[in-house]
Coordinates of C-alpha atoms and ligand atoms in Angstrom, one line a residue:
X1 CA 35.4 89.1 -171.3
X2 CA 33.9 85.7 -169.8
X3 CA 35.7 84.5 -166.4
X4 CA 37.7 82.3 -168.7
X5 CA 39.2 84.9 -170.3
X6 CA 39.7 86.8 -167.2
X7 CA 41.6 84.3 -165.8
X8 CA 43.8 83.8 -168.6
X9 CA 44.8 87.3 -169.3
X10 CA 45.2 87.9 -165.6
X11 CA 48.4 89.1 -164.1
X12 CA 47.0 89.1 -160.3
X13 CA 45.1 86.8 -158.4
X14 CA 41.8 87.9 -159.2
X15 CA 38.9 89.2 -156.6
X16 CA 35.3 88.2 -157.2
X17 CA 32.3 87.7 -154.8
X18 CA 28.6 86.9 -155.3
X19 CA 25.4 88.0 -153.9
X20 CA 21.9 87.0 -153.2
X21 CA 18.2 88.3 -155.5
X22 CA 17.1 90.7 -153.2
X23 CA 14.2 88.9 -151.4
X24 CA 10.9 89.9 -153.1
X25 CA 9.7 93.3 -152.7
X26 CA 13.3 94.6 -151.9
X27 CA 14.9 97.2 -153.9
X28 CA 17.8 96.5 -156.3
X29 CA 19.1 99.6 -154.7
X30 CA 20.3 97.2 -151.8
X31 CA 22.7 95.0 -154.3
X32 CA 23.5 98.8 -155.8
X33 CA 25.3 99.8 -152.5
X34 CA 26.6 96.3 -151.7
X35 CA 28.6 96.1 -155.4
X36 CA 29.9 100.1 -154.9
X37 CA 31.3 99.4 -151.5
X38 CA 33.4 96.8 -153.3
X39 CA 33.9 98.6 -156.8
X40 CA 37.4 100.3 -155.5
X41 CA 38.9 96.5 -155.2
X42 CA 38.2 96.2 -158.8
X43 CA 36.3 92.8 -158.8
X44 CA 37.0 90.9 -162.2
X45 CA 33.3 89.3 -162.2
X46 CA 29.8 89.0 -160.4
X47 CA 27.9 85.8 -159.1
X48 CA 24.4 86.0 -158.6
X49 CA 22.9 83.2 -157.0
X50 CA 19.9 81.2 -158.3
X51 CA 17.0 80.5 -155.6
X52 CA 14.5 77.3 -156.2
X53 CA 11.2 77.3 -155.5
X54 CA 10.2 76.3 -151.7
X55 CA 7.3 74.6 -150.4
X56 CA 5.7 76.4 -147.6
X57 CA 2.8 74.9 -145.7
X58 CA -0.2 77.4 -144.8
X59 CA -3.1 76.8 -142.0
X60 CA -6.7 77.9 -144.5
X61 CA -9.6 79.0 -142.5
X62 CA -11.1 75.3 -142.1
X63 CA -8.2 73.9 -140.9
X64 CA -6.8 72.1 -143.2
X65 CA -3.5 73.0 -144.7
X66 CA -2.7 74.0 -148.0
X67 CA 0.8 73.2 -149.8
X68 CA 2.3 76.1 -152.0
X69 CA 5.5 77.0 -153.6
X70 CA 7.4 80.2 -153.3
X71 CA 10.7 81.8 -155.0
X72 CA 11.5 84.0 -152.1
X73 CA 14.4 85.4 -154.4
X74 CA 13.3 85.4 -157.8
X75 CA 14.9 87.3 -161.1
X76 CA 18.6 86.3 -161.1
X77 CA 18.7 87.0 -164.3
X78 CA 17.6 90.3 -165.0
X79 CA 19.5 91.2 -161.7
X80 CA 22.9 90.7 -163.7
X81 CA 21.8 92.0 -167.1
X82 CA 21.3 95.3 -165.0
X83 CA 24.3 95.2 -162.9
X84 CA 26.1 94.0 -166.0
X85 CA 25.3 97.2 -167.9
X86 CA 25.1 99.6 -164.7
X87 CA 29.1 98.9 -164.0
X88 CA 30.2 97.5 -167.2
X89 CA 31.8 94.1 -165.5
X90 CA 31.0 90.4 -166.1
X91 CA 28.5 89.0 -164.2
X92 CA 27.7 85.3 -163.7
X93 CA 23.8 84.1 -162.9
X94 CA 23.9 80.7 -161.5
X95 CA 21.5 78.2 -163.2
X96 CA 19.9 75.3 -161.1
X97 CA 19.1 72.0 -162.5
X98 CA 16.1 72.2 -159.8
X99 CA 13.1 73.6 -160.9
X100 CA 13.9 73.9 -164.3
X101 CA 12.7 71.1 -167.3
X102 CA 15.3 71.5 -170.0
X103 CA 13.3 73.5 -172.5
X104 CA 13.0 75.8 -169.8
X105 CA 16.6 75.9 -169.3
X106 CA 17.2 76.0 -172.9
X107 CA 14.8 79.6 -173.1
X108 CA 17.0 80.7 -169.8
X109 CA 20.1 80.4 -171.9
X110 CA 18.5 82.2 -175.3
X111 CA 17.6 84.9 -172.6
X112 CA 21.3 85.4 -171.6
X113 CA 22.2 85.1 -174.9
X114 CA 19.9 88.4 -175.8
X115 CA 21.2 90.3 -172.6
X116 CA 24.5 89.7 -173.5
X117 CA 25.2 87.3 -170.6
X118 CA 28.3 85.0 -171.8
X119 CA 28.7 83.3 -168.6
X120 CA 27.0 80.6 -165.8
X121 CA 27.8 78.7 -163.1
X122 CA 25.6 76.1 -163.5
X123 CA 24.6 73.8 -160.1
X124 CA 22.1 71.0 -159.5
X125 CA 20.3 73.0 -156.4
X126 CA 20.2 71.2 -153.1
X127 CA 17.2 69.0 -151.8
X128 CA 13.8 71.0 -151.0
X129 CA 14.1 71.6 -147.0
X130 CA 13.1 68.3 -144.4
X131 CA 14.2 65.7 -147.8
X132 CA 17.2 64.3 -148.0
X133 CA 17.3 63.4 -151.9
X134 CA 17.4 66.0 -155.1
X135 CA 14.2 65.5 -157.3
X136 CA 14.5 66.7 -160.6
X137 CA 11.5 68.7 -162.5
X138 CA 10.1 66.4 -164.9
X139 CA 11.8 66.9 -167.8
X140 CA 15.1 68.6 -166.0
X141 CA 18.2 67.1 -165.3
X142 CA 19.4 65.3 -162.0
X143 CA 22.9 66.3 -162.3
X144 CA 25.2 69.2 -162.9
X145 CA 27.0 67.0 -165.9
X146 CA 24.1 66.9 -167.9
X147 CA 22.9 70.8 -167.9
X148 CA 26.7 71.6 -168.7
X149 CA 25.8 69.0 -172.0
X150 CA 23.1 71.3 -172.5
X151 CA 24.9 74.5 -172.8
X152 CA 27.9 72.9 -174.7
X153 CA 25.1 71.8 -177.5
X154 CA 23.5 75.3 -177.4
X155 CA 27.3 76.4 -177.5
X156 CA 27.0 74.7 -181.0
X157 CA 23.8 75.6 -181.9
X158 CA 22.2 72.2 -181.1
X159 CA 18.5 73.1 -179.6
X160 CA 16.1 70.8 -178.2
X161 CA 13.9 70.0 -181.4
X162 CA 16.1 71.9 -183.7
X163 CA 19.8 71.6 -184.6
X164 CA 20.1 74.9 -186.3
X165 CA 24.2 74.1 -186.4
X166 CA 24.5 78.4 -185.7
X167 CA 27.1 78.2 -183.4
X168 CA 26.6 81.2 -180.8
X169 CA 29.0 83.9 -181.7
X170 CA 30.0 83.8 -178.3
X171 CA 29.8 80.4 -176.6
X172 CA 28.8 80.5 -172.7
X173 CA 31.7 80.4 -170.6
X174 CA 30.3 77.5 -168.1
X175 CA 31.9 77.1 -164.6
X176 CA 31.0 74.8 -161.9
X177 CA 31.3 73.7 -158.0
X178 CA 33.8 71.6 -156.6
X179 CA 33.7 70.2 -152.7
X180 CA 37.5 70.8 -150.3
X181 CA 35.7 68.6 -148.3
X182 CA 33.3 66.5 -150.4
X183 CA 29.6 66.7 -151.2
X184 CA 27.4 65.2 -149.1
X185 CA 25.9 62.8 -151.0
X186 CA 28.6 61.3 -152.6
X187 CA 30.1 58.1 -150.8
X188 CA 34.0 59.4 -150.8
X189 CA 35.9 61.9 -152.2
X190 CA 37.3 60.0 -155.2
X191 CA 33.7 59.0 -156.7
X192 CA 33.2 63.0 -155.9
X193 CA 36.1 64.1 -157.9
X194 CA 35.2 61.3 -160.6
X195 CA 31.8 63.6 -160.6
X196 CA 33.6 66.6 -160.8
X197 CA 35.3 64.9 -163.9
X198 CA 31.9 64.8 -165.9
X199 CA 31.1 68.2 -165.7
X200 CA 34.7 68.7 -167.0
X201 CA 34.4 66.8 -169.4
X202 CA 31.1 67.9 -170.8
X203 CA 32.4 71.8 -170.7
X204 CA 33.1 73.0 -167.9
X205 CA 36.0 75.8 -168.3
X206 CA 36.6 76.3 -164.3
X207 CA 35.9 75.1 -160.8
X208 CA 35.1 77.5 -157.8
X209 CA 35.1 75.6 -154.6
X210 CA 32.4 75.7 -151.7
X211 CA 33.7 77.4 -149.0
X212 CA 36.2 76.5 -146.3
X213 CA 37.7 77.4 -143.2
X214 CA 41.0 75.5 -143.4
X215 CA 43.7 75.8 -146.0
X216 CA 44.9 72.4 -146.2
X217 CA 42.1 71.1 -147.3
X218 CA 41.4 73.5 -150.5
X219 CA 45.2 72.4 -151.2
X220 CA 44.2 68.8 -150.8
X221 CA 41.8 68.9 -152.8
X222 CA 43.9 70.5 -155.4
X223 CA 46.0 68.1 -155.3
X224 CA 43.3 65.8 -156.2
X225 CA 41.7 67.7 -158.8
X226 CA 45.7 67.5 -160.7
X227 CA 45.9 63.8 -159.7
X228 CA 42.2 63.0 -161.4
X229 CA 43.5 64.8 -164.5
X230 CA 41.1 67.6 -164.4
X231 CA 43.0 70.8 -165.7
X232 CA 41.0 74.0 -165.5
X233 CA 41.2 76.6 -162.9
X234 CA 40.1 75.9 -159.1
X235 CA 39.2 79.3 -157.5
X236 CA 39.0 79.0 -153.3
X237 CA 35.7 80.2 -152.1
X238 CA 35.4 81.7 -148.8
X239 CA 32.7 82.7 -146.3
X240 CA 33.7 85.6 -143.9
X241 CA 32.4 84.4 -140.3
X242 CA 30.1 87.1 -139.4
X243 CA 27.8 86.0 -136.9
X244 CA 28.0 83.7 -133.6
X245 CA 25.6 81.2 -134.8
X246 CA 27.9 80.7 -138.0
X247 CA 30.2 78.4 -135.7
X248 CA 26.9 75.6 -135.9
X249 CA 24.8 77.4 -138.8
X250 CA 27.7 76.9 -141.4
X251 CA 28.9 73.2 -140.6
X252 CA 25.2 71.9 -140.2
X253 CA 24.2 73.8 -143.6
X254 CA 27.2 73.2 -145.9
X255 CA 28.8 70.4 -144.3
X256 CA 32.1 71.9 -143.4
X257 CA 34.3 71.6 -140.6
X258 CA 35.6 74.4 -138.5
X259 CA 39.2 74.0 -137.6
X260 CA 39.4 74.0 -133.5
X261 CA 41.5 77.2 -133.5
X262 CA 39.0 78.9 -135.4
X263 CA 35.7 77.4 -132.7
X264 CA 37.8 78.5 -130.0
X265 CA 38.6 81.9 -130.9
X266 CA 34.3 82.0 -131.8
X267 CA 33.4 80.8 -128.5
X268 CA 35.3 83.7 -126.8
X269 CA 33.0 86.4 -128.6
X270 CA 30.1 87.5 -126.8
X271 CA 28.4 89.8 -129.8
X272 CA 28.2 89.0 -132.8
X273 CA 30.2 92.3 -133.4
X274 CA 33.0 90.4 -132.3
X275 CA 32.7 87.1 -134.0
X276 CA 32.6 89.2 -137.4
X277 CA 36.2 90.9 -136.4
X278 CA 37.4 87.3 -135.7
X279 CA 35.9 86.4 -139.2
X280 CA 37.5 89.3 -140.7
X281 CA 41.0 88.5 -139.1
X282 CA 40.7 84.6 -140.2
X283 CA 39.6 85.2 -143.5
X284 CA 42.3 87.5 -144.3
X285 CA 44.7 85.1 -142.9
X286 CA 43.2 82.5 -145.3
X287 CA 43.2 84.6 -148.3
X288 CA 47.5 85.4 -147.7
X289 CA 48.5 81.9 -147.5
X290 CA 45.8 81.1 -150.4
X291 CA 47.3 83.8 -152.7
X292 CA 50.9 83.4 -151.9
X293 CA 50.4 79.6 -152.9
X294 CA 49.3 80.8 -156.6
X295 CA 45.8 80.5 -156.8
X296 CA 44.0 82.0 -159.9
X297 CA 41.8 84.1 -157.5
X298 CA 39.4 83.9 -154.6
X299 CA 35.8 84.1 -154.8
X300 CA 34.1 85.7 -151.6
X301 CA 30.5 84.5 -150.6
X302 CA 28.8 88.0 -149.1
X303 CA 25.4 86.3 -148.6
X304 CA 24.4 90.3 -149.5
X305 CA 26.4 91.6 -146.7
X306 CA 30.0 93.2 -148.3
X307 CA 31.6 95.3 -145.8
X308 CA 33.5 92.6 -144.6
X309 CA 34.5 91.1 -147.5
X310 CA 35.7 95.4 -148.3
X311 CA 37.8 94.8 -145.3
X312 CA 39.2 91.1 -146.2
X313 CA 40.2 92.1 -149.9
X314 CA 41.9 95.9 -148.3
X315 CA 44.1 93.5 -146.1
X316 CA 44.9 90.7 -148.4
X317 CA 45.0 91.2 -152.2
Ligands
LIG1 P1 26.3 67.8 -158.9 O1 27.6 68.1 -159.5 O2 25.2 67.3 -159.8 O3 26.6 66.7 -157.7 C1 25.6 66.5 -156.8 C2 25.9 65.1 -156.1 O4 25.7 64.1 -157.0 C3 27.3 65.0 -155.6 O5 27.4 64.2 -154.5 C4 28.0 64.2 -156.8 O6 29.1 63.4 -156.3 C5 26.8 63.3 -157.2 N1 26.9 63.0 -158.6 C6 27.2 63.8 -159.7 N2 27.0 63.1 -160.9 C7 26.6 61.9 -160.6 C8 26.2 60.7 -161.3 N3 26.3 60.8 -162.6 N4 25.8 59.6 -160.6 C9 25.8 59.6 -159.3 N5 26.1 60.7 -158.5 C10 26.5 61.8 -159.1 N6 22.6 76.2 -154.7 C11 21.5 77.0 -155.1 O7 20.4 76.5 -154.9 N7 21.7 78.2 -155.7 C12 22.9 78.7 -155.9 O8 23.0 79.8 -156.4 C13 24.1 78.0 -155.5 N8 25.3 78.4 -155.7 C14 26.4 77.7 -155.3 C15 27.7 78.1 -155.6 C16 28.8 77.4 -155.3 C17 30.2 77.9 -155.6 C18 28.6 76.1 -154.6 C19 29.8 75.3 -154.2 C20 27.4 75.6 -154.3 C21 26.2 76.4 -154.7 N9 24.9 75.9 -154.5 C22 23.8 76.7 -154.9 C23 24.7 74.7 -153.8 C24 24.6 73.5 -154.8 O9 23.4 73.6 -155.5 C25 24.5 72.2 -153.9 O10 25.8 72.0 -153.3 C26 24.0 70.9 -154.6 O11 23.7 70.0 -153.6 C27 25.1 70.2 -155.5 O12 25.3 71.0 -156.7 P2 26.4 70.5 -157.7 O13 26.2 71.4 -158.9 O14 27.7 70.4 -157.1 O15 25.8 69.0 -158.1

């Protein structure tokens, strides 16, 4: 079933999570044993996230440097066509607008298509590291809105030189990311939410929302999404503290705030050990008052690490 249909037929809130390409060289044995740790929650679905390509600087011999690009965490793809048939679930491979022209997007999608792949989360990909502004490949798309046009054409068999009209027999199930607390890069929240509109609008079947560490502003925004007239599914994410240097790591990287109870009860850990229990303890308190408040599900961000999360879905769900 695509998440769609998951969340239709649902009669619980349902329990998802996503994880990371092993970096390259890595075993898939390591995604193995972080998916059956979780297996006895019954996750409905999968993520798997999509990594760009990085530039990386290296010193040559004679001094001079030489400018590369690496995909530290390549194959997101094949990584959930294999889980996908290893533990007969749904899985969901992100696809970036970054790095990508649109006939390389479109072969992505007749890939997933052959693997049996029915669903995406598709994302524009941040800025490369040290620039502050998203450059499109020649040829790709600069904003979420326009690959989910893409897949809603390929949806009815509308290719890039070629509209066949052979509608896929089953369409890709598209969903896409919404902000509690607003992108970055968008001036306020309403020309955000008008953005978040578009992709709507141009297929979009559900929203899951970056992570945050305060309730009131996932309800907030959910408010807004109803007000806008947007009418699919919002599905909370949430990121398990698990370190001490998530208290300034996670605000500086996703531009979130931590809510003051939360930074105190951080800066009275002294291992890391200890700032993951206090994660544990207020992500469990988040996912109560989330699911008692009727959300379709919550979607857990493991960054590969799913012990926690094991602990967070035991104690909430
Ligand atoms: P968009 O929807 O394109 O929006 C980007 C910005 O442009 C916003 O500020 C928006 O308001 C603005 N905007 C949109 N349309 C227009 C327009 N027509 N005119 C002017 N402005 C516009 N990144 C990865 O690299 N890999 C991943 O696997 C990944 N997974 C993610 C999963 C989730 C659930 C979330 C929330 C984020 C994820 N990201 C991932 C990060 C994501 O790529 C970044 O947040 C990125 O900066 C924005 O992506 P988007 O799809 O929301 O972009």
């Amino acid at each position: 079933m695509t998440v769609a249909e998951l969340i239709k037929s649902a009669t619980r809130p349902l329990f998802t999570f996503e994880l990371l390409p092993p970096l390259k060289g890595h075993s898939i044995d390591r995604v193995y044993r972080a998916i059956e740790r979780l297996l006895e929650y019954e996750p409905a679905y999968i993520n798997f996230t999509s990594h760009a390509n990085e530039v990386v600087y290296t010193e040559r011999e004679d001094g001079l440097s030489e400018k590369k690009l690496i995909r530290k965490r390549p194959g997101t793809i094949p990584l959930a066509a294999a889980v996908k048939y290893r533990y007969n679930i749904t899985v969901v491979p992100h696809l970036l607008c970054g790095g990508f022209t649109r006939e390389e997007t479109e072969n992505a999608l007749i890939e997933m298509n052959f693997l049996g792949i029915h669903d995406v989360l598709a994302l524009r990909g941040d800025p490369p590291k040290g620039s502050r502004k998203f450059i499109p490949e020649k040829g790709g798309h600069s904003y979420t809105s326009e690959l989910v046009e893409q897949i809603a054409a390929i949806n009815r068999g509308d290719y890039l030189y070629e509209l066949t009209g052979k509608q896929l027999t089953e369409p890709f199930c598209v969903g896409v990311a919404g902000y509690p607390e607003k992108h970055i890069e968008a001036p306020n929240m309403a020309t955000d939410i008008e953005h978040l509109k578009r992709k709507v609008e141009a297929g979009a079947s559900y929203i899951v929302t970056q992570m945050f560490f305060d309730n009131e502003k996932f309800f907030r925004f959910r408010e807004m999404v109803a007000e806008a007239g947007i009418d699919v599914p919002v599905i909370p994410g949430l990121k398990p503290v698990s370190a001490m240097s998530d208290l300034n790591l996670l605000p500086q990287t996703f531009h979130i705030d931590m809510p003051e109870e939360l930074v105190q009860e951080l800066q009275k850990c002294s291992s890391d050990e200890q700032a993951r229990e206090t994660g544990i303890e207020w992500a469990v308190m988040q996912s109560r008052d989330l699911i008692s408040a009727g959300v379709p599900g919550i979607h857990y961000y493991t960054l590969g690490r799913s012990d926690n999360v094991a602990r967070i879905v035991k104690g909430s769900f």
